[in-house]
Coordinates of C-alpha atoms and ligand atoms in Angstrom, one line a residue:
M235 CA 2.7 -7.8 -1.6
C236 CA 6.2 -9.0 -0.7
G237 CA 9.7 -7.0 -1.9
I238 CA 12.4 -9.0 -4.1
V239 CA 15.8 -8.1 -4.9
G240 CA 18.3 -9.8 -6.4
I241 CA 22.5 -8.6 -6.9
L242 CA 25.2 -9.9 -8.7
G243 CA 28.2 -8.5 -7.4
S244 CA 31.8 -8.2 -6.8
Q245 CA 31.7 -8.5 -3.0
P246 CA 29.6 -10.5 -0.6
V247 CA 25.8 -9.3 -1.6
A248 CA 24.2 -10.5 2.0
H249 CA 24.8 -6.8 3.4
D250 CA 23.4 -4.7 0.6
L251 CA 20.4 -7.1 0.3
I252 CA 19.5 -6.7 3.6
D253 CA 19.6 -2.7 2.7
A254 CA 17.3 -3.2 -0.4
L255 CA 15.1 -4.9 1.7
R256 CA 14.7 -2.5 4.6
R257 CA 13.0 -0.1 1.4
L258 CA 10.7 -2.9 0.4
E259 CA 9.5 -3.6 4.1
Y260 CA 7.0 -1.6 3.4
R261 CA 5.5 -3.9 1.1
G262 CA 5.5 -6.7 4.1
Y263 CA 7.2 -8.0 7.2
D264 CA 5.9 -11.3 8.0
S265 CA 9.0 -12.8 7.5
A266 CA 12.1 -12.4 5.1
G267 CA 14.7 -14.4 4.2
I268 CA 18.2 -14.3 1.4
A269 CA 20.1 -17.1 -0.7
T270 CA 23.1 -16.6 -2.1
V271 CA 25.7 -18.9 -4.6
E272 CA 28.9 -19.9 -2.2
N273 CA 31.0 -22.1 -4.4
G274 CA 28.7 -23.2 -6.7
H275 CA 26.1 -24.0 -3.7
L276 CA 22.8 -22.3 -2.7
E277 CA 22.9 -20.9 1.1
R278 CA 20.2 -19.2 3.0
R279 CA 19.1 -17.5 6.1
R280 CA 15.5 -17.1 6.9
A281 CA 13.4 -15.8 10.0
E282 CA 10.4 -14.9 11.0
G283 CA 9.1 -11.6 11.6
K284 CA 10.8 -8.5 11.0
L285 CA 13.9 -8.0 8.7
R286 CA 16.0 -7.3 12.3
N287 CA 15.7 -10.9 12.7
L288 CA 17.2 -11.6 10.1
E289 CA 19.8 -9.5 10.2
Q290 CA 20.8 -10.8 13.4
R291 CA 20.4 -14.6 11.9
I292 CA 23.0 -13.1 9.2
G293 CA 25.5 -11.6 11.7
E294 CA 25.3 -15.0 13.4
D295 CA 25.6 -17.0 10.6
P296 CA 27.2 -15.1 7.7
L297 CA 26.2 -15.5 4.0
K298 CA 29.3 -15.1 1.5
G299 CA 28.2 -15.3 -1.7
K300 CA 28.2 -12.5 -4.4
T301 CA 25.0 -13.4 -6.1
G302 CA 22.1 -13.5 -4.3
I303 CA 18.6 -12.9 -4.0
G304 CA 16.3 -11.7 -0.7
H305 CA 12.7 -11.1 -0.1
T306 CA 10.3 -9.6 2.9
R307 CA 7.1 -11.5 3.1
W308 CA 3.3 -10.6 3.4
A309 CA 2.1 -14.0 3.9
T310 CA -0.9 -15.0 1.6
H311 CA -0.2 -18.7 1.3
G312 CA 0.7 -20.4 4.6
K313 CA 1.4 -19.2 8.0
P314 CA 3.9 -16.3 8.4
T315 CA 6.6 -18.9 9.9
E316 CA 10.1 -19.4 8.8
T317 CA 9.5 -22.9 7.0
N318 CA 7.3 -20.5 4.9
A319 CA 9.9 -17.8 4.2
H320 CA 11.5 -17.2 1.3
P321 CA 13.6 -18.2 -0.5
H322 CA 12.6 -21.3 -1.1
M323 CA 14.8 -23.4 -2.6
S324 CA 16.1 -27.3 -3.6
E325 CA 19.5 -28.5 -4.2
K326 CA 19.5 -26.8 -8.0
V327 CA 17.5 -23.2 -7.6
S328 CA 16.1 -20.9 -5.0
V329 CA 13.3 -19.0 -5.8
V330 CA 11.9 -15.3 -4.5
H331 CA 8.5 -14.5 -5.3
N332 CA 6.0 -11.9 -4.9
G333 CA 2.2 -12.7 -6.1
I334 CA -0.1 -15.4 -6.5
I335 CA 0.5 -19.0 -8.0
E336 CA -2.9 -19.8 -8.7
N337 CA -2.4 -23.3 -9.6
F338 CA -0.1 -24.3 -7.2
R339 CA -2.2 -27.1 -6.0
S340 CA -2.3 -28.9 -9.2
L341 CA 1.3 -28.2 -9.6
R342 CA 2.2 -29.6 -6.6
E343 CA 0.1 -32.8 -6.7
E344 CA 1.8 -33.7 -10.4
L345 CA 5.3 -32.8 -8.5
T346 CA 4.5 -34.7 -5.3
A347 CA 3.6 -38.0 -7.8
K348 CA 7.2 -37.0 -9.4
G349 CA 8.8 -38.0 -5.9
H350 CA 9.4 -33.8 -5.4
V351 CA 9.6 -33.2 -1.5
F352 CA 7.7 -29.6 -0.4
D353 CA 8.8 -28.6 2.7
S354 CA 6.3 -25.1 3.2
D355 CA 2.7 -24.3 2.8
T356 CA 3.5 -21.6 0.3
D357 CA 2.4 -21.3 -3.8
T358 CA 6.1 -20.3 -4.6
E359 CA 7.8 -24.0 -3.5
A360 CA 5.9 -25.1 -6.4
V361 CA 7.8 -22.7 -8.4
V362 CA 11.3 -24.5 -6.9
H363 CA 10.2 -27.8 -7.8
L364 CA 8.6 -27.1 -11.2
I365 CA 12.2 -25.5 -12.2
T366 CA 13.9 -28.3 -10.6
E367 CA 12.2 -30.8 -12.7
E368 CA 12.7 -29.0 -15.6
L369 CA 16.5 -29.1 -15.2
S370 CA 16.2 -32.8 -14.8
R371 CA 15.3 -32.6 -18.1
A372 CA 17.3 -30.2 -20.1
D373 CA 20.7 -28.8 -17.4
D374 CA 19.9 -25.2 -19.1
P375 CA 18.6 -22.6 -16.5
I376 CA 16.9 -20.7 -19.1
E377 CA 15.5 -23.0 -20.6
A378 CA 13.7 -24.2 -17.6
V379 CA 12.7 -21.2 -16.5
S380 CA 11.0 -20.3 -19.8
E381 CA 9.9 -24.1 -19.7
A382 CA 8.4 -23.0 -16.0
L383 CA 6.8 -20.2 -16.7
Q384 CA 4.2 -21.4 -19.7
K385 CA 2.8 -24.1 -16.7
L386 CA 2.3 -21.0 -13.9
E387 CA -1.3 -19.3 -13.9
G388 CA -1.9 -16.5 -11.8
A389 CA 0.1 -13.0 -11.2
F390 CA 4.0 -12.8 -10.3
A391 CA 7.3 -11.4 -10.2
L392 CA 10.0 -14.1 -9.7
G393 CA 13.9 -13.6 -9.0
I394 CA 15.5 -16.9 -9.2
V395 CA 19.0 -18.5 -8.4
F396 CA 20.8 -21.4 -9.6
A397 CA 23.6 -23.8 -8.1
G398 CA 26.7 -24.3 -9.9
H399 CA 26.1 -20.5 -11.9
D400 CA 27.4 -17.9 -10.0
D401 CA 27.0 -15.5 -12.7
L402 CA 23.5 -16.0 -13.2
M403 CA 19.8 -14.6 -12.4
I404 CA 17.2 -14.8 -13.9
A405 CA 13.7 -12.5 -13.2
A406 CA 10.0 -12.8 -14.8
R407 CA 7.4 -10.2 -14.7
R408 CA 3.4 -11.4 -14.8
G409 CA 1.1 -9.1 -12.9
S410 CA 3.8 -8.1 -10.0
P411 CA 6.1 -5.2 -10.7
L412 CA 10.0 -6.0 -11.2
A413 CA 12.8 -3.1 -12.1
I414 CA 16.2 -4.2 -13.1
G415 CA 19.0 -2.0 -12.2
H416 CA 22.4 -1.5 -13.8
G417 CA 25.8 -1.0 -12.2
D418 CA 29.3 -1.2 -13.0
D419 CA 29.8 -4.8 -13.2
A420 CA 27.1 -5.4 -11.1
M421 CA 23.5 -6.0 -12.1
Y422 CA 20.1 -5.6 -9.6
L423 CA 16.8 -6.6 -9.0
G424 CA 14.0 -5.2 -7.3
S425 CA 10.6 -4.9 -6.6
D426 CA 10.8 -0.8 -7.3
A427 CA 13.4 1.5 -7.8
I428 CA 13.5 2.5 -4.2
A429 CA 15.0 -0.8 -3.3
L430 CA 17.7 -0.4 -5.9
A431 CA 18.5 3.1 -5.1
P432 CA 21.2 3.2 -3.0
F433 CA 23.3 1.0 -6.0
T434 CA 22.3 2.4 -8.9
N435 CA 19.7 4.9 -10.3
K436 CA 19.8 3.3 -13.9
I437 CA 16.7 1.4 -14.4
T438 CA 15.1 -0.7 -16.7
Y439 CA 11.2 -1.6 -15.9
L440 CA 9.8 -5.0 -16.9
E441 CA 6.7 -5.3 -19.2
E442 CA 3.9 -7.6 -18.7
G443 CA 5.1 -11.2 -19.8
D444 CA 8.7 -10.3 -20.1
M445 CA 11.5 -12.7 -19.0
A446 CA 15.1 -11.4 -18.0
V447 CA 18.2 -13.0 -18.3
L448 CA 21.0 -11.3 -15.8
T449 CA 24.8 -11.6 -15.6
R450 CA 27.5 -8.7 -14.3
K451 CA 28.0 -7.3 -18.0
G452 CA 24.1 -6.9 -18.3
A453 CA 20.3 -8.0 -19.2
E454 CA 18.7 -9.8 -21.8
I455 CA 15.0 -9.3 -21.9
F456 CA 12.6 -11.6 -24.2
D457 CA 8.7 -11.1 -24.2
A458 CA 5.7 -13.1 -23.5
E459 CA 6.2 -14.5 -26.6
G460 CA 9.7 -15.6 -26.4
E461 CA 11.8 -12.8 -28.3
K462 CA 14.5 -10.7 -27.1
V463 CA 13.1 -7.3 -26.7
E464 CA 15.0 -4.4 -25.9
R465 CA 13.6 -1.8 -22.7
P466 CA 14.5 1.2 -22.1
A467 CA 17.0 2.0 -18.7
V468 CA 15.7 5.6 -17.4
I469 CA 17.0 7.6 -14.8
S470 CA 15.4 7.0 -11.6
Q471 CA 14.5 10.1 -9.1
A472 CA 13.9 7.5 -6.5
S473 CA 16.2 8.9 -3.0
S474 CA 18.3 6.2 -1.4
L475 CA 17.9 8.6 1.7
L476 CA 13.9 7.6 2.3
V477 CA 14.7 5.6 5.4
D478 CA 15.0 8.0 8.0
K479 CA 12.9 9.5 10.6
G480 CA 14.7 12.7 11.0
N481 CA 14.2 14.2 14.7
H482 CA 10.7 11.9 14.9
R483 CA 9.4 8.3 16.9
H484 CA 8.1 7.1 13.8
F485 CA 7.4 7.6 10.2
M486 CA 3.8 7.9 10.5
A487 CA 4.5 11.2 12.9
K488 CA 7.3 12.5 10.4
E489 CA 4.7 12.1 7.3
I490 CA 2.2 14.0 9.4
H491 CA 4.1 17.1 10.1
E492 CA 5.9 17.3 6.6
Q493 CA 1.9 18.0 5.4
P494 CA 2.1 21.6 5.1
E495 CA 5.5 21.0 3.2
V496 CA 4.2 18.2 1.2
I497 CA 0.9 20.5 0.1
S498 CA 2.5 23.4 -1.2
H499 CA 4.9 21.1 -3.2
T500 CA 1.2 19.3 -4.5
L501 CA -0.5 23.0 -4.7
S502 CA 2.3 24.4 -6.6
H503 CA 2.7 21.7 -9.0
Y504 CA -1.3 22.5 -10.6
I505 CA -1.5 25.9 -9.8
D506 CA -0.4 29.0 -11.7
M507 CA 0.3 31.4 -8.3
A508 CA 1.3 34.6 -10.7
E509 CA -2.5 34.2 -11.9
G510 CA -4.3 32.5 -9.2
R511 CA -5.9 29.7 -11.2
V512 CA -5.3 26.3 -11.5
D513 CA -3.1 24.9 -14.6
Y514 CA -3.9 21.2 -15.4
P515 CA -1.6 18.8 -17.8
D516 CA -4.6 18.2 -21.1
L517 CA -6.8 15.3 -20.1
G518 CA -7.4 14.5 -23.2
L519 CA -11.3 15.4 -23.1
D520 CA -13.6 18.2 -23.8
L521 CA -14.2 18.7 -19.7
S522 CA -17.2 21.0 -21.0
D523 CA -18.7 18.3 -22.2
L524 CA -18.4 15.3 -19.4
S525 CA -21.7 13.6 -18.7
R526 CA -20.2 11.4 -16.1
I527 CA -16.6 10.8 -14.1
T528 CA -15.8 7.4 -12.7
I529 CA -13.4 6.9 -9.6
S530 CA -12.3 4.1 -8.2
A531 CA -9.8 3.2 -5.7
C532 CA -9.1 1.3 -2.7
G533 CA -8.6 2.3 1.3
T534 CA -7.3 5.4 2.4
A535 CA -7.4 6.4 -1.3
Y536 CA -10.9 5.3 -2.1
Y537 CA -11.9 8.0 0.6
A538 CA -10.2 10.8 -1.0
G539 CA -12.0 9.9 -4.0
L540 CA -14.9 10.3 -2.1
V541 CA -14.6 13.6 -1.2
G542 CA -13.1 14.9 -4.5
K543 CA -17.2 13.2 -5.8
Y544 CA -18.6 15.8 -3.6
W545 CA -16.2 18.4 -4.5
I546 CA -16.9 17.6 -8.0
E547 CA -20.5 16.9 -8.0
K548 CA -21.3 20.5 -6.1
Y549 CA -18.4 22.6 -7.5
A550 CA -18.4 21.2 -11.1
R551 CA -21.9 19.5 -11.1
V552 CA -20.7 17.1 -13.0
P553 CA -22.1 13.2 -11.8
V554 CA -19.5 10.9 -10.0
E555 CA -19.8 7.6 -9.6
I556 CA -17.1 6.2 -7.3
D557 CA -16.7 2.1 -5.5
V558 CA -14.0 0.6 -4.3
A559 CA -12.0 -1.0 -6.9
S560 CA -12.6 -4.8 -5.6
E561 CA -16.1 -4.3 -6.3
L562 CA -16.2 -2.0 -9.3
R563 CA -13.9 -4.7 -10.9
Y564 CA -16.4 -7.5 -10.9
R565 CA -19.5 -5.3 -11.1
E566 CA -19.4 -5.1 -14.8
A567 CA -20.7 -2.0 -14.7
P568 CA -21.8 -0.3 -17.7
L569 CA -19.6 3.1 -18.6
P570 CA -20.5 6.4 -20.5
K571 CA -18.9 6.6 -24.3
D572 CA -15.7 8.6 -24.1
G573 CA -15.6 8.7 -20.2
L574 CA -13.3 10.0 -17.7
A575 CA -11.9 7.0 -15.5
L576 CA -10.2 8.6 -12.4
F577 CA -7.9 6.2 -10.1
I578 CA -6.1 7.2 -7.2
S579 CA -3.4 5.6 -5.8
Q580 CA -0.3 5.9 -3.5
S581 CA 1.9 3.1 -4.6
G582 CA 0.2 2.6 -7.3
E583 CA 0.4 -0.6 -7.5
T584 CA -2.7 -1.8 -6.2
A585 CA -3.9 -4.6 -7.8
D586 CA -7.2 -3.9 -7.3
T587 CA -7.2 -0.6 -8.6
L588 CA -5.0 -1.9 -11.6
A589 CA -7.6 -4.4 -12.5
V590 CA -10.6 -1.8 -12.9
L591 CA -8.2 0.9 -14.9
R592 CA -7.6 -2.2 -17.6
Y593 CA -11.3 -2.4 -17.2
C594 CA -12.3 0.8 -18.0
K595 CA -9.1 1.2 -20.7
E596 CA -11.4 -1.6 -22.7
Q597 CA -14.7 0.2 -22.3
G598 CA -12.5 3.0 -24.2
Q599 CA -12.5 5.1 -21.2
R600 CA -10.3 7.8 -21.3
I601 CA -7.3 7.1 -18.3
A602 CA -6.6 9.5 -15.6
S603 CA -4.0 8.7 -12.2
I604 CA -3.4 10.6 -9.2
V605 CA -0.4 8.7 -8.2
N606 CA 2.5 9.2 -5.9
V607 CA 4.8 6.6 -7.6
R608 CA 5.2 8.2 -10.9
T609 CA 7.4 5.0 -12.8
S610 CA 4.6 2.6 -11.0
T611 CA 2.3 0.7 -12.9
I612 CA -1.0 2.2 -12.8
A613 CA 1.1 5.8 -13.6
R614 CA 2.7 3.7 -16.7
E615 CA -0.9 2.6 -17.9
S616 CA -2.5 5.6 -17.6
D617 CA -3.3 8.2 -20.5
V618 CA -2.4 11.2 -17.9
I619 CA -0.8 11.3 -14.7
L620 CA -2.1 13.8 -12.1
P621 CA 1.2 13.7 -9.7
T622 CA 0.9 13.9 -5.5
L623 CA 4.3 15.3 -4.5
A624 CA 4.0 13.5 -1.0
G625 CA 7.8 12.4 -1.4
P626 CA 7.7 8.1 0.0
E627 CA 5.1 7.4 2.4
I628 CA 6.6 4.7 4.8
G629 CA 4.3 4.3 7.4
V630 CA 1.7 2.2 6.3
A631 CA -1.0 4.1 7.5
S632 CA -1.1 6.9 4.8
T633 CA -1.3 10.3 6.1
K634 CA 0.3 12.7 3.9
A635 CA -0.1 11.2 0.4
F636 CA -4.1 11.1 1.6
T637 CA -4.3 14.8 2.0
C638 CA -1.8 15.3 -1.2
Q639 CA -4.6 13.3 -3.2
L640 CA -6.9 15.5 -1.9
A641 CA -4.8 18.7 -2.8
A642 CA -4.5 17.2 -6.9
L643 CA -8.6 16.5 -6.7
A644 CA -9.5 20.1 -5.1
G645 CA -7.3 21.2 -8.0
L646 CA -8.9 19.3 -10.7
T647 CA -12.3 20.1 -9.4
L648 CA -11.6 24.0 -10.1
L649 CA -10.1 23.1 -13.6
I650 CA -13.3 20.9 -14.4
G651 CA -15.8 23.7 -13.2
R652 CA -13.8 26.3 -14.6
A653 CA -14.3 24.5 -17.7
R654 CA -18.1 24.2 -17.4
G655 CA -18.5 27.7 -16.4
T656 CA -19.8 26.1 -13.0
I657 CA -17.0 28.2 -11.8
S658 CA -16.6 31.7 -12.4
P659 CA -13.1 33.1 -12.5
E660 CA -13.6 35.1 -9.1
L661 CA -14.9 32.0 -7.4
E662 CA -11.8 30.4 -8.6
Q663 CA -9.5 33.0 -7.3
E664 CA -11.2 32.7 -3.9
L665 CA -11.0 28.7 -3.9
V666 CA -7.0 28.8 -5.1
Q667 CA -6.4 31.3 -2.1
G668 CA -8.0 28.9 0.1
L669 CA -5.9 26.0 -1.0
L670 CA -2.8 28.3 -0.6
E671 CA -3.2 29.2 2.9
V672 CA -4.1 25.2 3.9
P673 CA -0.3 24.5 4.7
R674 CA -0.3 27.4 7.8
H675 CA -3.8 26.2 8.6
M676 CA -2.1 22.8 8.9
A677 CA 0.8 23.8 11.0
E678 CA -1.6 25.7 13.5
V679 CA -3.6 22.4 14.0
M680 CA -0.2 20.6 14.8
A681 CA 0.8 23.3 17.1
D682 CA -0.7 21.7 20.5
E683 CA 0.0 18.1 20.4
A684 CA -0.4 18.0 23.9
Q685 CA -4.1 17.5 23.6
Y686 CA -3.9 14.4 21.5
E687 CA -1.8 13.0 24.0
K688 CA -4.1 13.4 26.7
L689 CA -6.7 12.7 24.7
A690 CA -4.9 9.4 23.4
H691 CA -4.9 8.6 27.0
D692 CA -8.6 8.0 27.5
L693 CA -9.5 6.7 24.2
S694 CA -6.7 3.6 24.9
K695 CA -8.9 2.7 27.2
A696 CA -12.1 2.3 25.3
R697 CA -13.4 -1.0 23.2
D698 CA -15.4 0.6 20.6
V699 CA -15.2 4.2 19.0
L700 CA -17.7 5.9 16.4
Y701 CA -16.7 8.5 14.3
L702 CA -19.4 11.0 12.7
G703 CA -19.7 13.4 9.9
R704 CA -22.2 14.9 7.5
G705 CA -21.9 15.8 3.8
I706 CA -18.3 16.0 2.7
N707 CA -17.1 15.6 6.3
Y708 CA -18.6 11.4 6.3
P709 CA -15.4 10.7 4.3
L710 CA -13.3 12.4 6.5
A711 CA -15.6 10.2 9.4
L712 CA -14.7 7.0 7.2
E713 CA -11.0 7.8 7.5
G714 CA -10.8 8.7 10.9
A715 CA -12.3 5.4 11.4
L716 CA -10.0 3.4 9.1
K717 CA -6.8 5.1 10.7
L718 CA -7.8 4.4 14.0
K719 CA -8.3 0.7 13.4
E720 CA -5.2 0.2 11.7
I721 CA -2.5 1.2 13.8
S722 CA -4.4 1.4 17.2
Y723 CA -6.7 -1.9 17.0
I724 CA -9.4 -0.3 18.8
H725 CA -12.3 -1.0 16.8
A726 CA -13.8 2.3 15.0
E727 CA -16.9 2.6 12.8
G728 CA -17.5 5.9 10.7
Y729 CA -21.1 6.6 9.9
A730 CA -23.0 9.6 8.3
A731 CA -24.3 11.4 10.9
G732 CA -27.7 11.4 9.7
E733 CA -27.4 7.7 9.5
L734 CA -26.8 7.2 13.4
K735 CA -30.9 7.2 14.3
H736 CA -31.3 4.2 11.6
G737 CA -28.8 1.7 13.7
P738 CA -26.2 2.4 15.0
I739 CA -27.1 4.8 17.9
A740 CA -28.0 1.7 19.5
L741 CA -24.2 0.9 20.2
I742 CA -23.7 4.4 22.2
D743 CA -23.0 4.1 26.1
E744 CA -21.0 5.8 28.7
N745 CA -18.5 3.8 27.4
V746 CA -18.2 4.8 23.2
P747 CA -16.2 7.9 22.4
V748 CA -18.1 9.3 19.4
I749 CA -15.7 11.8 17.5
V750 CA -17.4 14.0 15.8
V751 CA -16.3 15.6 12.5
A752 CA -18.1 19.2 12.6
P753 CA -16.6 22.4 10.7
S754 CA -19.0 25.7 10.9
D755 CA -20.5 24.5 7.3
D756 CA -24.0 24.9 6.0
L757 CA -24.7 21.2 7.9
H758 CA -23.2 22.3 10.8
D759 CA -26.3 22.5 12.6
K760 CA -27.5 19.1 11.5
T761 CA -24.9 17.4 13.0
V762 CA -25.3 19.1 15.8
S763 CA -28.5 17.8 16.6
N764 CA -27.0 14.6 16.3
V765 CA -23.9 15.5 18.4
Q766 CA -27.2 15.8 21.0
E767 CA -28.7 12.8 20.6
V768 CA -25.5 10.9 21.1
A769 CA -25.0 13.1 24.4
A770 CA -28.6 12.1 25.6
R771 CA -27.7 8.7 25.7
G772 CA -24.6 9.1 27.5
G773 CA -22.5 9.0 25.0
K774 CA -18.9 10.8 25.5
I775 CA -18.2 13.7 22.2
I776 CA -15.0 14.6 20.8
L777 CA -15.3 17.7 18.7
I778 CA -13.8 18.5 16.0
S779 CA -14.4 21.8 14.8
N780 CA -13.7 25.3 14.3
G781 CA -16.0 26.7 16.7
D782 CA -16.6 27.2 20.2
E783 CA -16.7 24.3 22.7
D784 CA -20.3 25.0 23.6
S785 CA -21.7 25.0 20.0
A786 CA -22.3 21.5 20.5
G787 CA -24.7 22.4 23.5
C788 CA -23.8 19.5 25.7
E789 CA -20.6 18.7 27.7
L790 CA -17.3 17.2 25.7
M791 CA -15.3 14.5 26.4
A792 CA -12.8 17.2 24.5
H793 CA -12.6 19.8 21.7
I794 CA -10.1 20.0 19.3
R795 CA -10.2 23.1 17.9
V796 CA -9.4 23.7 14.0
P797 CA -8.5 27.2 12.7
D798 CA -11.3 29.4 10.4
A799 CA -10.6 28.5 7.0
H800 CA -12.4 28.3 3.6
P801 CA -15.1 25.7 3.5
F802 CA -13.6 24.6 0.6
T803 CA -10.6 23.3 2.2
N804 CA -11.7 21.5 5.8
P805 CA -11.5 18.3 4.0
L806 CA -7.3 18.8 4.0
L807 CA -7.6 20.4 7.1
Y808 CA -9.7 18.1 9.1
A809 CA -7.3 15.4 8.5
V810 CA -4.8 16.3 10.5
P811 CA -6.8 15.8 13.9
I812 CA -7.9 12.5 13.1
Q813 CA -4.1 11.6 12.2
L814 CA -2.9 12.6 15.5
I815 CA -5.9 11.1 16.8
A816 CA -4.6 7.9 15.7
Y817 CA -1.2 8.2 16.1
H818 CA -1.5 9.4 19.6
T819 CA -3.2 6.6 20.7
A820 CA -1.7 4.0 18.8
V821 CA 1.1 5.0 20.4
Q822 CA -0.5 4.8 23.9
M823 CA -1.3 1.4 22.8
G824 CA 1.9 0.4 22.5
T825 CA 1.5 -1.2 18.9
D826 CA 3.5 -1.2 16.3
V827 CA 2.6 2.6 14.4
D828 CA 4.5 1.9 11.4
Q829 CA 4.2 -1.4 10.3
P830 CA 0.6 -2.3 11.8
R831 CA 0.3 -6.0 11.9
N832 CA -1.2 -8.2 9.4
L833 CA -1.0 -4.7 6.6
A834 CA 1.6 -4.1 3.8
K835 CA 2.0 -0.9 2.4
S836 CA 1.2 -1.6 -1.2
V837 CA -1.2 -4.5 -1.5
T838 CA -0.2 -6.0 -4.9
V839 CA -2.7 -9.3 -4.4
E840 CA -6.2 -9.1 -5.1
Ligands
M6R2102 O1 -1.4 2.4 -2.7 P1 -2.6 2.9 -2.6 O2 -3.2 4.1 -2.2 O3 -3.6 2.0 -3.8 O4 -3.2 2.1 -1.3 C1 -4.6 1.8 -1.1 C2 -4.7 1.7 0.5 O5 -4.4 0.0 0.7 C3 -4.4 2.0 1.3 O6 -4.3 3.7 1.5 C4 -4.6 1.7 2.8 O7 -6.0 2.0 3.1 C5 -3.7 2.2 3.9 N1 -3.5 1.6 4.7 C6 -4.8 3.2 4.8 O8 -4.3 4.2 5.4

């Protein structure tokens, strides 16, 4: 969480720092701030809330320094106030930080006893005073930071500038990602390459434990042991044009509507169109002999994994263990010898998912990951990357990344099924054909958006909403509820339809809309029985199905019709209506759709 940037430039850098921070707002937007070195002094501007507040503040009271750092915050320690906003600073040093300093309390006590006065409630301020203390011993910034780093516990990425040093910035990475950008007589620092895309595409990724000393001429990098090391510079594909909503009111709307295109891209990456069969990178395992697959992820990516479990178990007949990463990381789960561990992450930086990946690696598992950001830490620490080609996803609510994850999982299912002989060449061709029709079907689902606006008008009056689904539609019910609550703030829960009578049915009355994901598959009739149980208790049913309106056998509040498709591809298709329901309800409620409260796009803390 939190985004950090730094620039050593030849002109005042405040404007470019803001530009870079805008690309990092997905990492948090509780507050933002910038500090620059001006005539040897440190100057800063900070503002609570979104970046535009900081922009306004700087417009009124400009910063002129040509060396500066910036930060956009997702609060961990201390309320999202201006006082707690980064950069934090003393007279000598200014710091931006992403991550958590775990021993900040003891450092704070120690430094307070030595006369340091803390202004904020943050863990970051301990770093400022620690470096300041070290500087008072030896007036050498590199030595002071090296000493300070040894006293810090936790996960962090830091950007540091110093009073009296116009041509110096120090960066350090332990646990949180950090990239260095190389310009012409200018150097850059950012939480990711996207932040730096307008300035340079020549990027060096810092590795775990690295400290980098930047001047306008370049960077010297030292590893965790203090040894000078060379890290390669790579040419990043990150686009500087990503902050563009096109004709849409929100990024989320744009990203929902991009799905037919990005699903095509993702499928074409894995499907040999001429042969009508999947074509995956070598996973380095004998897939015909897999005893179990372990999948782990968080949030929406976890629900994609849950769909993957239903697919892989049904079509490839391999048992799949799946758990949310925040649980699996501490369960000390026994893993099969030479097993396959699969991680799913849009950002590729989610702290819990990364921790499980490292655990599985220690346990001798082969690591494959489905990621959207190919340069991310999860991607770089995996044996095999299965990329999703969703393009940058800016809306905090995941939409196109989810369906692209499903597309990659669908292909993987066919690959494993083929290797194990559970999917014949004819069936593979049939399922591939079904997948290739998904983009067209998705476009059809989006054609009548007015029905979602109408439905949103009614849903926005509800206090609670239930989502139901059976079998492979159950993860869709969970995802539908997550999407609705995260952007509309309406309380929503997803249930396996068969579980309803074991408790949740007590919630049903005429004020609780129940959204049912019920394609005409082999479990459809059982789901319809559950729908009737709800209707009998006065519940208002919204049916999402490819059947007729009267197939539910009761009166409906609304019926969203989805085109007939191969049942294998239903999860991809039914994802779209649940996204549009959440989107239009949030718009109706007037919430901040792209940046909902308390959330961040990339969750790099535990
Ligand atoms: O970047 P990741 O896919 O690893 O992120 C995982 C979750 O944080 C993410 O899917 C989250 O649940 C979304 N806000 C859901 O829309």
